[in-house]
Short mmCIF file of N, CA and C in Angstrom, two decimals:
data_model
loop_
_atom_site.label_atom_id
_atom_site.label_comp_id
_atom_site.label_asym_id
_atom_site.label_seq_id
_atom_site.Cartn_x
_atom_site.Cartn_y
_atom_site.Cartn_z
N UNK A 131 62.25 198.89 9.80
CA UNK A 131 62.31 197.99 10.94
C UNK A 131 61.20 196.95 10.85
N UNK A 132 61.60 195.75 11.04
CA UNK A 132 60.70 194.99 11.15
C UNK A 132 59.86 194.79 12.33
N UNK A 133 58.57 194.75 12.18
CA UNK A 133 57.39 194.30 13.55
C UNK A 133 57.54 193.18 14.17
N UNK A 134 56.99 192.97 15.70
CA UNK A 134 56.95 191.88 15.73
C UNK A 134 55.34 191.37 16.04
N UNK A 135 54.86 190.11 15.57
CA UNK A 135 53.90 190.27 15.73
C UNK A 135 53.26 189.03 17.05
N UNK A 136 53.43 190.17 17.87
CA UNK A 136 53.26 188.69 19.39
C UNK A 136 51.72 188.11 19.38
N UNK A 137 52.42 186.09 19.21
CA UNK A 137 51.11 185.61 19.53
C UNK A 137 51.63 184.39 20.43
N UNK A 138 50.58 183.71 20.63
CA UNK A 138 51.33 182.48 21.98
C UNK A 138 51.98 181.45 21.03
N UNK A 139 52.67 181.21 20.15
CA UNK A 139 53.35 180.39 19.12
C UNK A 139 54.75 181.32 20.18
N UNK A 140 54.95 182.76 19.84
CA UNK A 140 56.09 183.64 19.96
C UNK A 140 56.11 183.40 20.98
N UNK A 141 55.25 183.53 22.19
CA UNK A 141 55.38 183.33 23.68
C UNK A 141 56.21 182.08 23.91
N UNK A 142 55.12 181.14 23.69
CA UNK A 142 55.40 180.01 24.10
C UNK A 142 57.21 179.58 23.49
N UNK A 143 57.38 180.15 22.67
CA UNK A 143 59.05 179.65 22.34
C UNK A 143 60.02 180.31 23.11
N UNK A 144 59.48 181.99 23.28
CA UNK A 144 59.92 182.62 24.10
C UNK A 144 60.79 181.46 25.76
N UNK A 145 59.24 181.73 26.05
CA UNK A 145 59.49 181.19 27.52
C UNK A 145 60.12 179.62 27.09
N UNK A 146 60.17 178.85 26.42
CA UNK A 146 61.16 177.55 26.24
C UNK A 146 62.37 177.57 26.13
N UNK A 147 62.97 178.95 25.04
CA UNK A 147 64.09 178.80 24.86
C UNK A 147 65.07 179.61 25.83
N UNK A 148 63.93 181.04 26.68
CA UNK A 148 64.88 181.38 27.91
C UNK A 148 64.88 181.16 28.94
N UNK A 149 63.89 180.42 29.59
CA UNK A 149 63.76 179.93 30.75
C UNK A 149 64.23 178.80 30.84
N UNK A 150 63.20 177.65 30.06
CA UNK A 150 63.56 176.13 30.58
C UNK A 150 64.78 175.48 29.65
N UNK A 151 65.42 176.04 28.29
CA UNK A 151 66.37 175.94 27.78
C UNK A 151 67.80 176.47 28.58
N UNK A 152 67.51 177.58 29.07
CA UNK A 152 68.79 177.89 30.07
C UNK A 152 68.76 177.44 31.20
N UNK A 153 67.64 176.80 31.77
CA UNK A 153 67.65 176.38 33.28
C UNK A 153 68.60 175.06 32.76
N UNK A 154 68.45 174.65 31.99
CA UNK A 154 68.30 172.66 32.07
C UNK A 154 70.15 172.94 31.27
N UNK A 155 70.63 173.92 30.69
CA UNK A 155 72.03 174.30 30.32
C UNK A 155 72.49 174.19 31.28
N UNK A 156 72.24 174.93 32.32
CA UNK A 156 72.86 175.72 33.67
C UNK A 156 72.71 174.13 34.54
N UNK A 157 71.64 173.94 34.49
CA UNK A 157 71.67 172.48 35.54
C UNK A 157 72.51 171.13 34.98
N UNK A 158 72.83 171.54 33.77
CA UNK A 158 73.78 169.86 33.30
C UNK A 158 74.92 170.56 33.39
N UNK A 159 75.41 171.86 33.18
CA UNK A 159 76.66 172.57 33.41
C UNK A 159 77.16 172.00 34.83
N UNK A 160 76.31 172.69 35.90
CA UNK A 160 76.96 172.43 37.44
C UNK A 160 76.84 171.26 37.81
N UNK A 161 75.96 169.87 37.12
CA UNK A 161 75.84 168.92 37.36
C UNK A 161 77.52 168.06 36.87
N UNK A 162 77.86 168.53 35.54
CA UNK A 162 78.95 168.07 34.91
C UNK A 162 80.17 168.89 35.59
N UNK A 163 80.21 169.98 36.11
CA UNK A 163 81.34 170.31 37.18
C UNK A 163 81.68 169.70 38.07
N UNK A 164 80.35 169.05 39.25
CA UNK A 164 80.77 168.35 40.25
C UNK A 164 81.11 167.09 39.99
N UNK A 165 81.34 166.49 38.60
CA UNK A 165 82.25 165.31 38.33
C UNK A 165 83.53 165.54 37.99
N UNK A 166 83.24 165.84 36.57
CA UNK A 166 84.95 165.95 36.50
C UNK A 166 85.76 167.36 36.85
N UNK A 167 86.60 167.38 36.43
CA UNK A 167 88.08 168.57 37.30
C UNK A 167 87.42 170.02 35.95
N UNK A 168 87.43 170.59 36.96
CA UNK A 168 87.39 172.26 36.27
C UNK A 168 87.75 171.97 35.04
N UNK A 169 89.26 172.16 34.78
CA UNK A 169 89.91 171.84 33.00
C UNK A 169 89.12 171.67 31.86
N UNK A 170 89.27 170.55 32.64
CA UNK A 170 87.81 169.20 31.61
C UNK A 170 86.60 170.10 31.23
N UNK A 171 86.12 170.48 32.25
CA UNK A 171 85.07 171.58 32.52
C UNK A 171 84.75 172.78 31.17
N UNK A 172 86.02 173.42 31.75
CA UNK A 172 86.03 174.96 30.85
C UNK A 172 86.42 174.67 29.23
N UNK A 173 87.45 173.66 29.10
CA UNK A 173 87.44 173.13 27.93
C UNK A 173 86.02 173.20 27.10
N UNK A 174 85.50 172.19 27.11
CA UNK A 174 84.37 171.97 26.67
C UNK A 174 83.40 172.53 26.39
N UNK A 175 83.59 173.85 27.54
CA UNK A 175 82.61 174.69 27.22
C UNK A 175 83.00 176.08 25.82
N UNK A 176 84.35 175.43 26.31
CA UNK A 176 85.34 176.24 24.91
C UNK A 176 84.59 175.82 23.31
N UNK A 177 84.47 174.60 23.57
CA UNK A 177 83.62 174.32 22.16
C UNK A 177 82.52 174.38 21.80
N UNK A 178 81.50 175.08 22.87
CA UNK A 178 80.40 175.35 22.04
C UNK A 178 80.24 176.32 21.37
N UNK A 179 81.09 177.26 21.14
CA UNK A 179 80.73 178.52 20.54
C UNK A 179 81.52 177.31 18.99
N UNK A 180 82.62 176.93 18.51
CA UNK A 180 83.14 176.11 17.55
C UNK A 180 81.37 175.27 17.21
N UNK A 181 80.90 174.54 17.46
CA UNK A 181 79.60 173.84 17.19
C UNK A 181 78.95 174.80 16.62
N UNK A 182 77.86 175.79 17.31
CA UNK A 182 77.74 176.46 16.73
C UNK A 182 77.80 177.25 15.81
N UNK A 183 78.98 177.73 15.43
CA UNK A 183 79.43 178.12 14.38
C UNK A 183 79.73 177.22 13.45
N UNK A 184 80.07 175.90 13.09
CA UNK A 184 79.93 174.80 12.45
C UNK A 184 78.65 174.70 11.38
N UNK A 185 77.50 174.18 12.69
CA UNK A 185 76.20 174.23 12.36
C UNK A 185 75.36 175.51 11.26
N UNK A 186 76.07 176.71 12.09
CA UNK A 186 75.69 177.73 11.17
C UNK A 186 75.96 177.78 9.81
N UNK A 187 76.87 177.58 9.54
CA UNK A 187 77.51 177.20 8.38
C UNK A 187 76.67 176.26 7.45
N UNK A 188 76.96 174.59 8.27
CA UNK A 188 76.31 173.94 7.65
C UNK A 188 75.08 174.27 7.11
N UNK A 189 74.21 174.24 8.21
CA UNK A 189 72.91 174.47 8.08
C UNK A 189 72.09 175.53 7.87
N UNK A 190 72.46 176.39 7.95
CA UNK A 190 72.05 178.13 7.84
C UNK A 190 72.88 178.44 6.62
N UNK A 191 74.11 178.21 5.71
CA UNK A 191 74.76 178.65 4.74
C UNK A 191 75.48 180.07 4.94
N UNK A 192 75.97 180.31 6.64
CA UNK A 192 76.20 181.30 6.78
C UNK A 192 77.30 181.60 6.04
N UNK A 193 78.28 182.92 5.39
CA UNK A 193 79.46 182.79 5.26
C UNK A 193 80.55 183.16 6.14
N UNK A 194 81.79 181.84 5.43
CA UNK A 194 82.75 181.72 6.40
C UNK A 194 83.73 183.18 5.95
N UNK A 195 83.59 184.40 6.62
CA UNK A 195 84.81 185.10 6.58
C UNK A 195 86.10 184.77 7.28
N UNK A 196 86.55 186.19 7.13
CA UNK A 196 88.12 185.87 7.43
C UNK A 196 87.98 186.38 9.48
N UNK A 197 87.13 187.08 9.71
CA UNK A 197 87.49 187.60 11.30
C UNK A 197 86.78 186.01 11.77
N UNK A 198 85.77 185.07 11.00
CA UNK A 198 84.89 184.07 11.94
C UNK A 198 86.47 183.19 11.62
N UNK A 199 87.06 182.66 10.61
CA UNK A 199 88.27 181.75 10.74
C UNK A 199 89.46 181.94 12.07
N UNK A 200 89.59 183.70 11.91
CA UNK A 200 90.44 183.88 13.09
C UNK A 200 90.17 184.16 14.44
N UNK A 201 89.04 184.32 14.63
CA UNK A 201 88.14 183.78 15.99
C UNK A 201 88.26 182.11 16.05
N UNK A 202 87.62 181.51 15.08
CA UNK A 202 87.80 179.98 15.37
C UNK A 202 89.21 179.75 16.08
N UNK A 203 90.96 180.28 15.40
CA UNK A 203 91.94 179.84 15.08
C UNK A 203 92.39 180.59 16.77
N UNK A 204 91.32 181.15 16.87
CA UNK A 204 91.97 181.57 18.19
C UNK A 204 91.72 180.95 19.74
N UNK A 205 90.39 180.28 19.46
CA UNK A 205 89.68 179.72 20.05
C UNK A 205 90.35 177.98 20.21
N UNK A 206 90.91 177.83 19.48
CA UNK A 206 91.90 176.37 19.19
C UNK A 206 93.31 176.48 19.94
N UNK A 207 93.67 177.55 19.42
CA UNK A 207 95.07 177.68 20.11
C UNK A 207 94.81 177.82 21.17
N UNK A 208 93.98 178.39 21.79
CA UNK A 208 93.92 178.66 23.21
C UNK A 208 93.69 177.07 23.93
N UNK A 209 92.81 176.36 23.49
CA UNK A 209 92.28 175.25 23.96
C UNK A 209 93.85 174.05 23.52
N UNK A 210 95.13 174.37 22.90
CA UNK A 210 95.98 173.64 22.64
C UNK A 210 97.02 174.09 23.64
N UNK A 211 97.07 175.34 23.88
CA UNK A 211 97.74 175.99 25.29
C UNK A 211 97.55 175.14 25.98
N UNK A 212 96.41 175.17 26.72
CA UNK A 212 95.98 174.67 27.93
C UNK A 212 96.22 173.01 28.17
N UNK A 213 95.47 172.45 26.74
CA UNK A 213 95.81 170.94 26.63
C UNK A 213 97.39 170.20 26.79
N UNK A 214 98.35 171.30 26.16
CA UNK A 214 99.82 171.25 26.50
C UNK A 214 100.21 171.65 27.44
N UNK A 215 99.57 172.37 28.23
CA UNK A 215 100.01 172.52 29.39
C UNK A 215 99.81 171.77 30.63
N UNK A 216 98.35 171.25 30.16
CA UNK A 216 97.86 170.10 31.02
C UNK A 216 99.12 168.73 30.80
N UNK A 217 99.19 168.51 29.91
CA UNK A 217 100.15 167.30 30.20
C UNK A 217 101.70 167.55 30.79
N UNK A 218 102.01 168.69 30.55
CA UNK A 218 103.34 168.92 31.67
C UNK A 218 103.25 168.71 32.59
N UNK A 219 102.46 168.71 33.14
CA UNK A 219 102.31 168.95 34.81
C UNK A 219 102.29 167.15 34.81
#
């Protein structure tokens, strides 16, 4: 198992990336709800896990298996459901 070795470098990122990194998420989230329509909304938020996983890739050299492709492929269709369904109406 690896140690950890706490110093205020660890703190200090700590408290940035769970406090004021999720506050300021959470506050452009409900800020961007009370404009546009839910849809629009949940969509979008559909794609950050796709970014993420992008980035990882890119930039981290993670590898692309076969369950991360069919998570992606599932994550699309779902967001093409909805987009087709949105225009019926």
């Amino acid at each position: 198992h690896a140690t950890v070795h706490w110093n205020h470098v660890l703190i200090l990122s700590l408290l940035y990336n769970g406090v004021l990194s999720t506050a300021f998420a959470y506050w452009g989230t409900m800020l961007i709800s009370k404009e546009l329509p839910s849809v629009t909304v949940s969509l979008s938020l559909l794609v950050i896990p796709l970014v993420g996983l992008l980035f990882s890739v890119l930039l981290l050299h993670e590898p692309v298996t076969l369950s991360l492709i069919l998570a992606i492929l599932c994550i699309l269709s779902g967001l093409c459901v909805v987009a087709l369904e949105k225009k019926k109406v």
